[in-house]
Amino acid sequence: MRRKQVGFAAALFAVGVVMLTACGQGATTSGSAAPSQDQVQEQAQDASNEPETDGQSGVDLLRGTANSNKADQSTGDRAPESAPVEVKQKWVELRVGNAGGLEPAVVNGKGLSVYWFSDDPVNGGVSNCNGECAKTWPAITVTKGTRLFFPGIRRDNIGFIKRQDGQTQVTIGGRPIYLFNKDKKAGDILGQNVGGKWFVINPEGKRAVPAAEAPNPNQPAPGGKPANSVTFFKEKNLKDFGDSFAVGVKVSDKCADLRGGFESLSPDGAVKIWSEPGCKGKSAVVSGSVNDTSAAPIGFPQGVKSYIRA
Protein backbone atom coordinates (compact mmCIF):
# COMPACT_ATOMS: atom_id res chain seq x y z
CA MET A 1 0.00 0.00 0.00
CA ARG A 2 1.39 3.37 -0.91
CA ARG A 3 2.24 5.70 1.93
CA LYS A 4 -0.12 8.55 2.42
CA GLN A 5 1.72 11.71 3.26
CA VAL A 6 0.42 15.19 3.74
CA GLY A 7 1.86 18.51 4.81
CA PHE A 8 0.64 21.50 6.70
CA ALA A 9 -2.74 23.17 7.03
CA ALA A 10 -2.52 24.89 3.67
CA ALA A 11 -2.32 21.55 1.92
CA LEU A 12 -5.07 20.16 4.07
CA PHE A 13 -7.27 23.10 3.11
CA ALA A 14 -6.56 22.47 -0.53
CA VAL A 15 -7.82 18.91 -0.28
CA GLY A 16 -10.90 19.57 1.79
CA VAL A 17 -10.07 20.66 5.32
CA VAL A 18 -12.59 23.28 6.35
CA MET A 19 -11.32 26.34 8.19
CA LEU A 20 -14.23 27.79 10.14
CA THR A 21 -14.65 31.31 11.36
CA ALA A 22 -15.80 30.32 14.81
CA CYS A 23 -15.77 27.22 16.94
CA GLY A 24 -19.53 26.90 16.99
CA GLN A 25 -20.07 27.03 13.23
CA GLY A 26 -20.84 23.97 11.16
CA ALA A 27 -18.63 22.67 8.41
CA THR A 28 -19.02 23.89 4.86
CA THR A 29 -20.10 21.15 2.50
CA SER A 30 -19.29 20.61 -1.13
CA GLY A 31 -20.76 18.44 -3.85
CA SER A 32 -17.40 17.84 -5.54
CA ALA A 33 -15.76 14.44 -5.38
CA ALA A 34 -12.86 13.84 -3.00
CA PRO A 35 -9.46 14.23 -4.70
CA SER A 36 -7.44 11.14 -5.56
CA GLN A 37 -4.40 10.17 -3.52
CA ASP A 38 -2.15 11.40 -6.34
CA GLN A 39 -3.82 14.79 -6.12
CA VAL A 40 -3.38 14.85 -2.34
CA GLN A 41 0.33 14.14 -2.66
CA GLU A 42 0.78 16.68 -5.46
CA GLN A 43 -0.97 19.37 -3.44
CA ALA A 44 1.04 18.44 -0.34
CA GLN A 45 4.23 19.31 -2.20
CA ASP A 46 3.00 22.89 -2.40
CA ALA A 47 2.17 23.05 1.32
CA SER A 48 3.22 25.96 3.51
CA ASN A 49 5.64 23.87 5.57
CA GLU A 50 8.53 26.08 4.58
CA PRO A 51 11.71 25.35 6.55
CA GLU A 52 12.98 27.79 9.14
CA THR A 53 16.73 28.07 8.70
CA ASP A 54 18.56 28.50 12.00
CA GLY A 55 20.98 31.39 11.73
CA GLN A 56 23.57 29.81 14.01
CA SER A 57 23.79 26.31 12.57
CA GLY A 58 22.33 26.62 9.07
CA VAL A 59 19.95 23.77 9.91
CA ASP A 60 16.51 23.73 8.26
CA LEU A 61 13.82 23.09 10.87
CA LEU A 62 10.48 21.68 9.72
CA ARG A 63 7.27 20.77 11.53
CA GLY A 64 5.83 17.30 11.16
CA THR A 65 7.61 13.96 11.00
CA ALA A 66 10.30 12.62 8.70
CA ASN A 67 7.68 10.56 6.89
CA SER A 68 5.19 13.38 6.44
CA ASN A 69 8.04 15.51 5.06
CA LYS A 70 9.07 12.71 2.65
CA ALA A 71 12.57 12.26 4.04
CA ASP A 72 14.75 9.79 2.16
CA GLN A 73 14.46 6.57 4.17
CA SER A 74 17.99 5.44 3.24
CA THR A 75 19.59 8.52 4.81
CA GLY A 76 19.38 10.48 8.04
CA ASP A 77 18.34 8.66 11.20
CA ARG A 78 17.45 5.56 9.19
CA ALA A 79 20.75 5.30 7.32
CA PRO A 80 22.83 2.15 7.92
CA GLU A 81 25.28 2.36 10.84
CA SER A 82 28.13 2.12 8.32
CA ALA A 83 26.92 5.14 6.32
CA PRO A 84 29.18 8.22 6.16
CA VAL A 85 28.38 11.00 8.61
CA GLU A 86 27.28 13.30 5.78
CA VAL A 87 24.60 10.75 4.83
CA LYS A 88 23.43 10.43 8.43
CA GLN A 89 23.21 14.21 8.69
CA LYS A 90 20.83 14.58 5.74
CA TRP A 91 18.00 14.70 8.29
CA VAL A 92 17.38 14.25 12.00
CA GLU A 93 14.04 13.60 13.65
CA LEU A 94 13.34 14.39 17.31
CA ARG A 95 9.84 13.29 18.10
CA VAL A 96 7.82 12.88 21.27
CA GLY A 97 6.88 9.33 22.12
CA ASN A 98 7.19 6.48 24.61
CA ALA A 99 10.65 5.16 25.45
CA GLY A 100 10.46 1.88 27.33
CA GLY A 101 7.54 3.10 29.45
CA LEU A 102 8.92 6.62 29.92
CA GLU A 103 6.52 9.21 28.57
CA PRO A 104 6.67 11.80 27.21
CA ALA A 105 10.18 11.05 25.98
CA VAL A 106 12.16 12.15 22.95
CA VAL A 107 13.13 9.52 20.39
CA ASN A 108 14.83 9.80 17.01
CA GLY A 109 13.71 8.76 13.55
CA LYS A 110 14.45 5.10 14.29
CA GLY A 111 12.57 5.28 17.57
CA LEU A 112 15.80 5.15 19.58
CA SER A 113 15.80 6.85 22.97
CA VAL A 114 17.51 10.25 23.32
CA TYR A 115 19.56 11.05 26.45
CA TRP A 116 21.11 13.93 28.37
CA PHE A 117 24.25 13.93 30.54
CA SER A 118 24.22 15.51 34.00
CA ASP A 119 27.87 16.61 33.67
CA ASP A 120 26.86 18.96 30.86
CA PRO A 121 25.89 22.39 32.26
CA VAL A 122 22.40 23.49 31.26
CA ASN A 123 22.70 26.31 28.71
CA GLY A 124 26.46 26.07 29.17
CA GLY A 125 27.17 25.74 25.46
CA VAL A 126 29.53 22.78 25.89
CA SER A 127 29.49 18.98 25.90
CA ASN A 128 31.63 17.13 28.43
CA CYS A 129 31.31 13.82 26.57
CA ASN A 130 34.13 13.62 24.07
CA GLY A 131 36.71 11.08 22.92
CA GLU A 132 35.99 7.57 24.26
CA CYS A 133 32.81 8.83 25.94
CA ALA A 134 31.43 9.93 22.58
CA LYS A 135 31.91 6.42 21.17
CA THR A 136 29.56 5.04 23.82
CA TRP A 137 27.25 8.04 23.76
CA PRO A 138 27.16 9.35 20.15
CA ALA A 139 26.17 13.00 20.05
CA ILE A 140 23.20 13.94 17.88
CA THR A 141 24.87 16.23 15.39
CA VAL A 142 23.82 18.29 12.40
CA THR A 143 25.44 20.43 9.76
CA LYS A 144 24.43 23.23 7.43
CA GLY A 145 21.49 22.03 5.34
CA THR A 146 20.44 19.22 7.69
CA ARG A 147 16.65 18.91 7.82
CA LEU A 148 15.54 18.67 11.47
CA PHE A 149 11.98 17.48 12.16
CA PHE A 150 10.62 18.08 15.66
CA PRO A 151 6.96 17.06 16.07
CA GLY A 152 5.68 17.82 19.57
CA ILE A 153 8.73 19.82 20.70
CA ARG A 154 8.62 23.58 21.08
CA ARG A 155 10.90 25.39 18.66
CA ASP A 156 12.31 27.52 21.49
CA ASN A 157 13.45 24.35 23.30
CA ILE A 158 15.76 23.40 20.41
CA GLY A 159 19.27 24.81 20.23
CA PHE A 160 22.80 24.05 19.04
CA ILE A 161 26.32 24.02 20.47
CA LYS A 162 29.81 23.49 19.02
CA ARG A 163 31.61 20.35 20.19
CA GLN A 164 35.36 19.97 20.72
CA ASP A 165 35.63 18.17 17.35
CA GLY A 166 33.93 21.09 15.59
CA GLN A 167 30.64 19.25 15.02
CA THR A 168 27.36 21.01 15.79
CA GLN A 169 25.33 19.19 18.45
CA VAL A 170 21.59 19.60 19.04
CA THR A 171 20.29 20.63 22.46
CA ILE A 172 16.85 20.35 24.03
CA GLY A 173 16.06 22.71 26.87
CA GLY A 174 19.70 23.79 26.86
CA ARG A 175 21.00 20.21 27.30
CA PRO A 176 23.19 18.55 24.63
CA ILE A 177 21.57 15.29 23.50
CA TYR A 178 22.94 11.84 22.74
CA LEU A 179 22.13 8.27 21.78
CA PHE A 180 23.44 5.16 23.61
CA ASN A 181 25.35 2.65 21.52
CA LYS A 182 23.81 -0.37 23.29
CA ASP A 183 20.25 0.67 22.40
CA LYS A 184 19.45 -1.21 19.20
CA LYS A 185 15.70 -0.96 18.76
CA ALA A 186 12.78 1.33 19.56
CA GLY A 187 11.87 1.13 23.24
CA ASP A 188 15.37 0.28 24.47
CA ILE A 189 16.44 2.42 27.45
CA LEU A 190 19.63 0.59 28.41
CA GLY A 191 21.31 3.93 29.02
CA GLN A 192 18.77 5.11 31.58
CA ASN A 193 20.47 6.15 34.85
CA VAL A 194 23.87 4.76 33.81
CA GLY A 195 26.35 5.93 36.43
CA GLY A 196 23.58 8.06 37.89
CA LYS A 197 24.39 10.61 35.18
CA TRP A 198 22.56 9.62 31.99
CA PHE A 199 18.81 10.01 31.56
CA VAL A 200 16.22 9.78 28.80
CA ILE A 201 15.17 13.33 27.98
CA ASN A 202 11.66 14.76 27.72
CA PRO A 203 10.54 17.54 25.33
CA GLU A 204 11.32 20.23 27.93
CA GLY A 205 14.89 19.07 28.51
CA LYS A 206 14.16 17.26 31.78
CA ARG A 207 14.07 13.63 32.86
CA ALA A 208 11.47 11.49 31.15
CA VAL A 209 9.46 9.60 33.78
CA PRO A 210 7.15 6.58 33.74
CA ALA A 211 3.82 7.37 32.13
CA ALA A 212 2.01 6.89 35.45
CA GLU A 213 4.06 9.73 36.97
CA ALA A 214 3.77 12.11 34.02
CA PRO A 215 1.31 15.03 34.06
CA ASN A 216 -2.12 14.21 32.70
CA PRO A 217 -1.98 15.13 28.97
CA ASN A 218 -5.67 15.99 29.17
CA GLN A 219 -4.78 19.06 31.21
CA PRO A 220 -2.53 21.84 29.89
CA ALA A 221 0.44 22.70 32.06
CA PRO A 222 -0.10 25.80 34.27
CA GLY A 223 0.87 28.81 32.22
CA GLY A 224 1.43 26.58 29.22
CA LYS A 225 1.61 28.25 25.82
CA PRO A 226 -1.00 27.64 23.12
CA ALA A 227 0.18 25.24 20.44
CA ASN A 228 1.59 26.59 17.20
CA SER A 229 1.63 23.20 15.54
CA VAL A 230 0.42 19.67 16.11
CA THR A 231 1.09 16.38 14.36
CA PHE A 232 -1.88 14.00 14.15
CA PHE A 233 -1.24 10.29 13.57
CA LYS A 234 -3.78 8.05 11.88
CA GLU A 235 -2.96 5.16 14.23
CA LYS A 236 -2.31 4.82 17.96
CA ASN A 237 1.07 5.32 19.61
CA LEU A 238 2.24 8.06 17.24
CA LYS A 239 2.81 5.47 14.52
CA ASP A 240 4.30 6.86 11.33
CA PHE A 241 5.67 3.69 9.79
CA GLY A 242 4.40 1.04 7.38
CA ASP A 243 0.98 1.89 5.98
CA SER A 244 0.22 4.56 8.56
CA PHE A 245 0.66 8.28 8.04
CA ALA A 246 0.84 11.57 9.91
CA VAL A 247 -0.53 15.05 9.30
CA GLY A 248 1.48 18.06 10.46
CA VAL A 249 -0.67 21.19 10.79
CA LYS A 250 -0.39 24.72 12.01
CA VAL A 251 -2.83 25.65 14.76
CA SER A 252 -4.79 28.90 14.74
CA ASP A 253 -7.68 30.52 16.58
CA LYS A 254 -10.08 29.20 13.94
CA CYS A 255 -11.58 25.74 14.14
CA ALA A 256 -10.26 23.31 11.55
CA ASP A 257 -11.49 19.87 10.49
CA LEU A 258 -9.42 16.79 9.76
CA ARG A 259 -10.22 14.35 6.97
CA GLY A 260 -11.20 11.33 9.06
CA GLY A 261 -10.36 10.48 12.65
CA PHE A 262 -6.83 10.46 14.07
CA GLU A 263 -5.96 8.19 16.97
CA SER A 264 -2.90 9.89 18.45
CA LEU A 265 -1.29 13.33 18.39
CA SER A 266 1.80 15.27 19.38
CA PRO A 267 1.35 19.05 19.91
CA ASP A 268 3.99 21.63 20.79
CA GLY A 269 1.63 23.35 23.25
CA ALA A 270 -1.98 23.43 24.34
CA VAL A 271 -4.56 22.47 21.71
CA LYS A 272 -8.29 21.77 22.02
CA ILE A 273 -9.58 18.74 20.15
CA TRP A 274 -13.09 17.47 19.34
CA SER A 275 -14.63 14.13 18.54
CA GLU A 276 -16.71 15.58 15.66
CA PRO A 277 -16.10 17.95 12.74
CA GLY A 278 -16.84 21.63 13.24
CA CYS A 279 -15.52 21.63 16.82
CA LYS A 280 -18.56 19.75 18.03
CA GLY A 281 -19.17 16.71 20.18
CA LYS A 282 -16.88 15.77 23.04
CA SER A 283 -13.84 17.98 23.60
CA ALA A 284 -10.57 17.91 25.50
CA VAL A 285 -7.59 20.21 25.96
CA VAL A 286 -4.20 18.54 25.68
CA SER A 287 -0.69 19.93 25.95
CA GLY A 288 1.38 16.77 25.56
CA SER A 289 1.53 13.70 23.38
CA VAL A 290 -1.51 11.41 23.43
CA ASN A 291 -0.96 7.80 22.32
CA ASP A 292 -4.61 6.74 22.21
CA THR A 293 -7.41 9.26 21.85
CA SER A 294 -10.01 6.51 22.23
CA ALA A 295 -8.88 5.71 25.78
CA ALA A 296 -9.68 7.54 29.01
CA PRO A 297 -9.51 10.34 29.91
CA ILE A 298 -10.16 11.59 26.35
CA GLY A 299 -12.41 8.83 25.04
CA PHE A 300 -12.93 9.67 21.36
CA PRO A 301 -13.95 6.26 19.88
CA GLN A 302 -13.54 7.50 16.30
CA GLY A 303 -10.49 9.67 16.95
CA VAL A 304 -9.92 13.40 16.69
CA LYS A 305 -11.85 15.13 13.91
CA SER A 306 -11.33 18.85 14.56
CA TYR A 307 -9.09 21.15 16.56
CA ILE A 308 -8.32 24.74 17.56
CA ARG A 309 -5.66 26.60 19.53
CA ALA A 310 -6.34 26.38 23.27
Coordinates of C-alpha atoms in Angstrom, one line a residue:
M1 CA 0.0 0.0 0.0
R2 CA 1.4 3.4 -0.9
R3 CA 2.2 5.7 1.9
K4 CA -0.1 8.5 2.4
Q5 CA 1.7 11.7 3.3
V6 CA 0.4 15.2 3.7
G7 CA 1.9 18.5 4.8
F8 CA 0.6 21.5 6.7
A9 CA -2.7 23.2 7.0
A10 CA -2.5 24.9 3.7
A11 CA -2.3 21.6 1.9
L12 CA -5.1 20.2 4.1
F13 CA -7.3 23.1 3.1
A14 CA -6.6 22.5 -0.5
V15 CA -7.8 18.9 -0.3
G16 CA -10.9 19.6 1.8
V17 CA -10.1 20.7 5.3
V18 CA -12.6 23.3 6.3
M19 CA -11.3 26.3 8.2
L20 CA -14.2 27.8 10.1
T21 CA -14.7 31.3 11.4
A22 CA -15.8 30.3 14.8
C23 CA -15.8 27.2 16.9
G24 CA -19.5 26.9 17.0
Q25 CA -20.1 27.0 13.2
G26 CA -20.8 24.0 11.2
A27 CA -18.6 22.7 8.4
T28 CA -19.0 23.9 4.9
T29 CA -20.1 21.2 2.5
S30 CA -19.3 20.6 -1.1
G31 CA -20.8 18.4 -3.8
S32 CA -17.4 17.8 -5.5
A33 CA -15.8 14.4 -5.4
A34 CA -12.9 13.8 -3.0
P35 CA -9.5 14.2 -4.7
S36 CA -7.4 11.1 -5.6
Q37 CA -4.4 10.2 -3.5
D38 CA -2.1 11.4 -6.3
Q39 CA -3.8 14.8 -6.1
V40 CA -3.4 14.9 -2.3
Q41 CA 0.3 14.1 -2.7
E42 CA 0.8 16.7 -5.5
Q43 CA -1.0 19.4 -3.4
A44 CA 1.0 18.4 -0.3
Q45 CA 4.2 19.3 -2.2
D46 CA 3.0 22.9 -2.4
A47 CA 2.2 23.1 1.3
S48 CA 3.2 26.0 3.5
N49 CA 5.6 23.9 5.6
E50 CA 8.5 26.1 4.6
P51 CA 11.7 25.3 6.6
E52 CA 13.0 27.8 9.1
T53 CA 16.7 28.1 8.7
D54 CA 18.6 28.5 12.0
G55 CA 21.0 31.4 11.7
Q56 CA 23.6 29.8 14.0
S57 CA 23.8 26.3 12.6
G58 CA 22.3 26.6 9.1
V59 CA 19.9 23.8 9.9
D60 CA 16.5 23.7 8.3
L61 CA 13.8 23.1 10.9
L62 CA 10.5 21.7 9.7
R63 CA 7.3 20.8 11.5
G64 CA 5.8 17.3 11.2
T65 CA 7.6 14.0 11.0
A66 CA 10.3 12.6 8.7
N67 CA 7.7 10.6 6.9
S68 CA 5.2 13.4 6.4
N69 CA 8.0 15.5 5.1
K70 CA 9.1 12.7 2.7
A71 CA 12.6 12.3 4.0
D72 CA 14.8 9.8 2.2
Q73 CA 14.5 6.6 4.2
S74 CA 18.0 5.4 3.2
T75 CA 19.6 8.5 4.8
G76 CA 19.4 10.5 8.0
D77 CA 18.3 8.7 11.2
R78 CA 17.5 5.6 9.2
A79 CA 20.7 5.3 7.3
P80 CA 22.8 2.1 7.9
E81 CA 25.3 2.4 10.8
S82 CA 28.1 2.1 8.3
A83 CA 26.9 5.1 6.3
P84 CA 29.2 8.2 6.2
V85 CA 28.4 11.0 8.6
E86 CA 27.3 13.3 5.8
V87 CA 24.6 10.8 4.8
K88 CA 23.4 10.4 8.4
Q89 CA 23.2 14.2 8.7
K90 CA 20.8 14.6 5.7
W91 CA 18.0 14.7 8.3
V92 CA 17.4 14.2 12.0
E93 CA 14.0 13.6 13.7
L94 CA 13.3 14.4 17.3
R95 CA 9.8 13.3 18.1
V96 CA 7.8 12.9 21.3
G97 CA 6.9 9.3 22.1
N98 CA 7.2 6.5 24.6
A99 CA 10.7 5.2 25.4
G100 CA 10.5 1.9 27.3
G101 CA 7.5 3.1 29.4
L102 CA 8.9 6.6 29.9
E103 CA 6.5 9.2 28.6
P104 CA 6.7 11.8 27.2
A105 CA 10.2 11.1 26.0
V106 CA 12.2 12.1 23.0
V107 CA 13.1 9.5 20.4
N108 CA 14.8 9.8 17.0
G109 CA 13.7 8.8 13.6
K110 CA 14.4 5.1 14.3
G111 CA 12.6 5.3 17.6
L112 CA 15.8 5.1 19.6
S113 CA 15.8 6.9 23.0
V114 CA 17.5 10.2 23.3
Y115 CA 19.6 11.0 26.5
W116 CA 21.1 13.9 28.4
F117 CA 24.3 13.9 30.5
S118 CA 24.2 15.5 34.0
D119 CA 27.9 16.6 33.7
D120 CA 26.9 19.0 30.9
P121 CA 25.9 22.4 32.3
V122 CA 22.4 23.5 31.3
N123 CA 22.7 26.3 28.7
G124 CA 26.5 26.1 29.2
G125 CA 27.2 25.7 25.5
V126 CA 29.5 22.8 25.9
S127 CA 29.5 19.0 25.9
N128 CA 31.6 17.1 28.4
C129 CA 31.3 13.8 26.6
N130 CA 34.1 13.6 24.1
G131 CA 36.7 11.1 22.9
E132 CA 36.0 7.6 24.3
C133 CA 32.8 8.8 25.9
A134 CA 31.4 9.9 22.6
K135 CA 31.9 6.4 21.2
T136 CA 29.6 5.0 23.8
W137 CA 27.3 8.0 23.8
P138 CA 27.2 9.3 20.2
A139 CA 26.2 13.0 20.0
I140 CA 23.2 13.9 17.9
T141 CA 24.9 16.2 15.4
V142 CA 23.8 18.3 12.4
T143 CA 25.4 20.4 9.8
K144 CA 24.4 23.2 7.4
G145 CA 21.5 22.0 5.3
T146 CA 20.4 19.2 7.7
R147 CA 16.6 18.9 7.8
L148 CA 15.5 18.7 11.5
F149 CA 12.0 17.5 12.2
F150 CA 10.6 18.1 15.7
P151 CA 7.0 17.1 16.1
G152 CA 5.7 17.8 19.6
I153 CA 8.7 19.8 20.7
R154 CA 8.6 23.6 21.1
R155 CA 10.9 25.4 18.7
D156 CA 12.3 27.5 21.5
N157 CA 13.4 24.3 23.3
I158 CA 15.8 23.4 20.4
G159 CA 19.3 24.8 20.2
F160 CA 22.8 24.0 19.0
I161 CA 26.3 24.0 20.5
K162 CA 29.8 23.5 19.0
R163 CA 31.6 20.4 20.2
Q164 CA 35.4 20.0 20.7
D165 CA 35.6 18.2 17.4
G166 CA 33.9 21.1 15.6
Q167 CA 30.6 19.3 15.0
T168 CA 27.4 21.0 15.8
Q169 CA 25.3 19.2 18.4
V170 CA 21.6 19.6 19.0
T171 CA 20.3 20.6 22.5
I172 CA 16.8 20.4 24.0
G173 CA 16.1 22.7 26.9
G174 CA 19.7 23.8 26.9
R175 CA 21.0 20.2 27.3
P176 CA 23.2 18.5 24.6
I177 CA 21.6 15.3 23.5
Y178 CA 22.9 11.8 22.7
L179 CA 22.1 8.3 21.8
F180 CA 23.4 5.2 23.6
N181 CA 25.4 2.7 21.5
K182 CA 23.8 -0.4 23.3
D183 CA 20.3 0.7 22.4
K184 CA 19.4 -1.2 19.2
K185 CA 15.7 -1.0 18.8
A186 CA 12.8 1.3 19.6
G187 CA 11.9 1.1 23.2
D188 CA 15.4 0.3 24.5
I189 CA 16.4 2.4 27.5
L190 CA 19.6 0.6 28.4
G191 CA 21.3 3.9 29.0
Q192 CA 18.8 5.1 31.6
N193 CA 20.5 6.2 34.8
V194 CA 23.9 4.8 33.8
G195 CA 26.3 5.9 36.4
G196 CA 23.6 8.1 37.9
K197 CA 24.4 10.6 35.2
W198 CA 22.6 9.6 32.0
F199 CA 18.8 10.0 31.6
V200 CA 16.2 9.8 28.8
I201 CA 15.2 13.3 28.0
N202 CA 11.7 14.8 27.7
P203 CA 10.5 17.5 25.3
E204 CA 11.3 20.2 27.9
G205 CA 14.9 19.1 28.5
K206 CA 14.2 17.3 31.8
R207 CA 14.1 13.6 32.9
A208 CA 11.5 11.5 31.2
V209 CA 9.5 9.6 33.8
P210 CA 7.1 6.6 33.7
A211 CA 3.8 7.4 32.1
A212 CA 2.0 6.9 35.5
E213 CA 4.1 9.7 37.0
A214 CA 3.8 12.1 34.0
P215 CA 1.3 15.0 34.1
N216 CA -2.1 14.2 32.7
P217 CA -2.0 15.1 29.0
N218 CA -5.7 16.0 29.2
Q219 CA -4.8 19.1 31.2
P220 CA -2.5 21.8 29.9
A221 CA 0.4 22.7 32.1
P222 CA -0.1 25.8 34.3
G223 CA 0.9 28.8 32.2
G224 CA 1.4 26.6 29.2
K225 CA 1.6 28.3 25.8
P226 CA -1.0 27.6 23.1
A227 CA 0.2 25.2 20.4
N228 CA 1.6 26.6 17.2
S229 CA 1.6 23.2 15.5
V230 CA 0.4 19.7 16.1
T231 CA 1.1 16.4 14.4
F232 CA -1.9 14.0 14.1
F233 CA -1.2 10.3 13.6
K234 CA -3.8 8.0 11.9
E235 CA -3.0 5.2 14.2
K236 CA -2.3 4.8 18.0
N237 CA 1.1 5.3 19.6
L238 CA 2.2 8.1 17.2
K239 CA 2.8 5.5 14.5
D240 CA 4.3 6.9 11.3
F241 CA 5.7 3.7 9.8
G242 CA 4.4 1.0 7.4
D243 CA 1.0 1.9 6.0
S244 CA 0.2 4.6 8.6
F245 CA 0.7 8.3 8.0
A246 CA 0.8 11.6 9.9
V247 CA -0.5 15.0 9.3
G248 CA 1.5 18.1 10.5
V249 CA -0.7 21.2 10.8
K250 CA -0.4 24.7 12.0
V251 CA -2.8 25.7 14.8
S252 CA -4.8 28.9 14.7
D253 CA -7.7 30.5 16.6
K254 CA -10.1 29.2 13.9
C255 CA -11.6 25.7 14.1
A256 CA -10.3 23.3 11.5
D257 CA -11.5 19.9 10.5
L258 CA -9.4 16.8 9.8
R259 CA -10.2 14.3 7.0
G260 CA -11.2 11.3 9.1
G261 CA -10.4 10.5 12.7
F262 CA -6.8 10.5 14.1
E263 CA -6.0 8.2 17.0
S264 CA -2.9 9.9 18.4
L265 CA -1.3 13.3 18.4
S266 CA 1.8 15.3 19.4
P267 CA 1.3 19.1 19.9
D268 CA 4.0 21.6 20.8
G269 CA 1.6 23.4 23.2
A270 CA -2.0 23.4 24.3
V271 CA -4.6 22.5 21.7
K272 CA -8.3 21.8 22.0
I273 CA -9.6 18.7 20.2
W274 CA -13.1 17.5 19.3
S275 CA -14.6 14.1 18.5
E276 CA -16.7 15.6 15.7
P277 CA -16.1 18.0 12.7
G278 CA -16.8 21.6 13.2
C279 CA -15.5 21.6 16.8
K280 CA -18.6 19.8 18.0
G281 CA -19.2 16.7 20.2
K282 CA -16.9 15.8 23.0
S283 CA -13.8 18.0 23.6
A284 CA -10.6 17.9 25.5
V285 CA -7.6 20.2 26.0
V286 CA -4.2 18.5 25.7
S287 CA -0.7 19.9 26.0
G288 CA 1.4 16.8 25.6
S289 CA 1.5 13.7 23.4
V290 CA -1.5 11.4 23.4
N291 CA -1.0 7.8 22.3
D292 CA -4.6 6.7 22.2
T293 CA -7.4 9.3 21.8
S294 CA -10.0 6.5 22.2
A295 CA -8.9 5.7 25.8
A296 CA -9.7 7.5 29.0
P297 CA -9.5 10.3 29.9
I298 CA -10.2 11.6 26.4
G299 CA -12.4 8.8 25.0
F300 CA -12.9 9.7 21.4
P301 CA -14.0 6.3 19.9
Q302 CA -13.5 7.5 16.3
G303 CA -10.5 9.7 17.0
V304 CA -9.9 13.4 16.7
K305 CA -11.8 15.1 13.9
S306 CA -11.3 18.8 14.6
Y307 CA -9.1 21.2 16.6
I308 CA -8.3 24.7 17.6
R309 CA -5.7 26.6 19.5
A310 CA -6.3 26.4 23.3

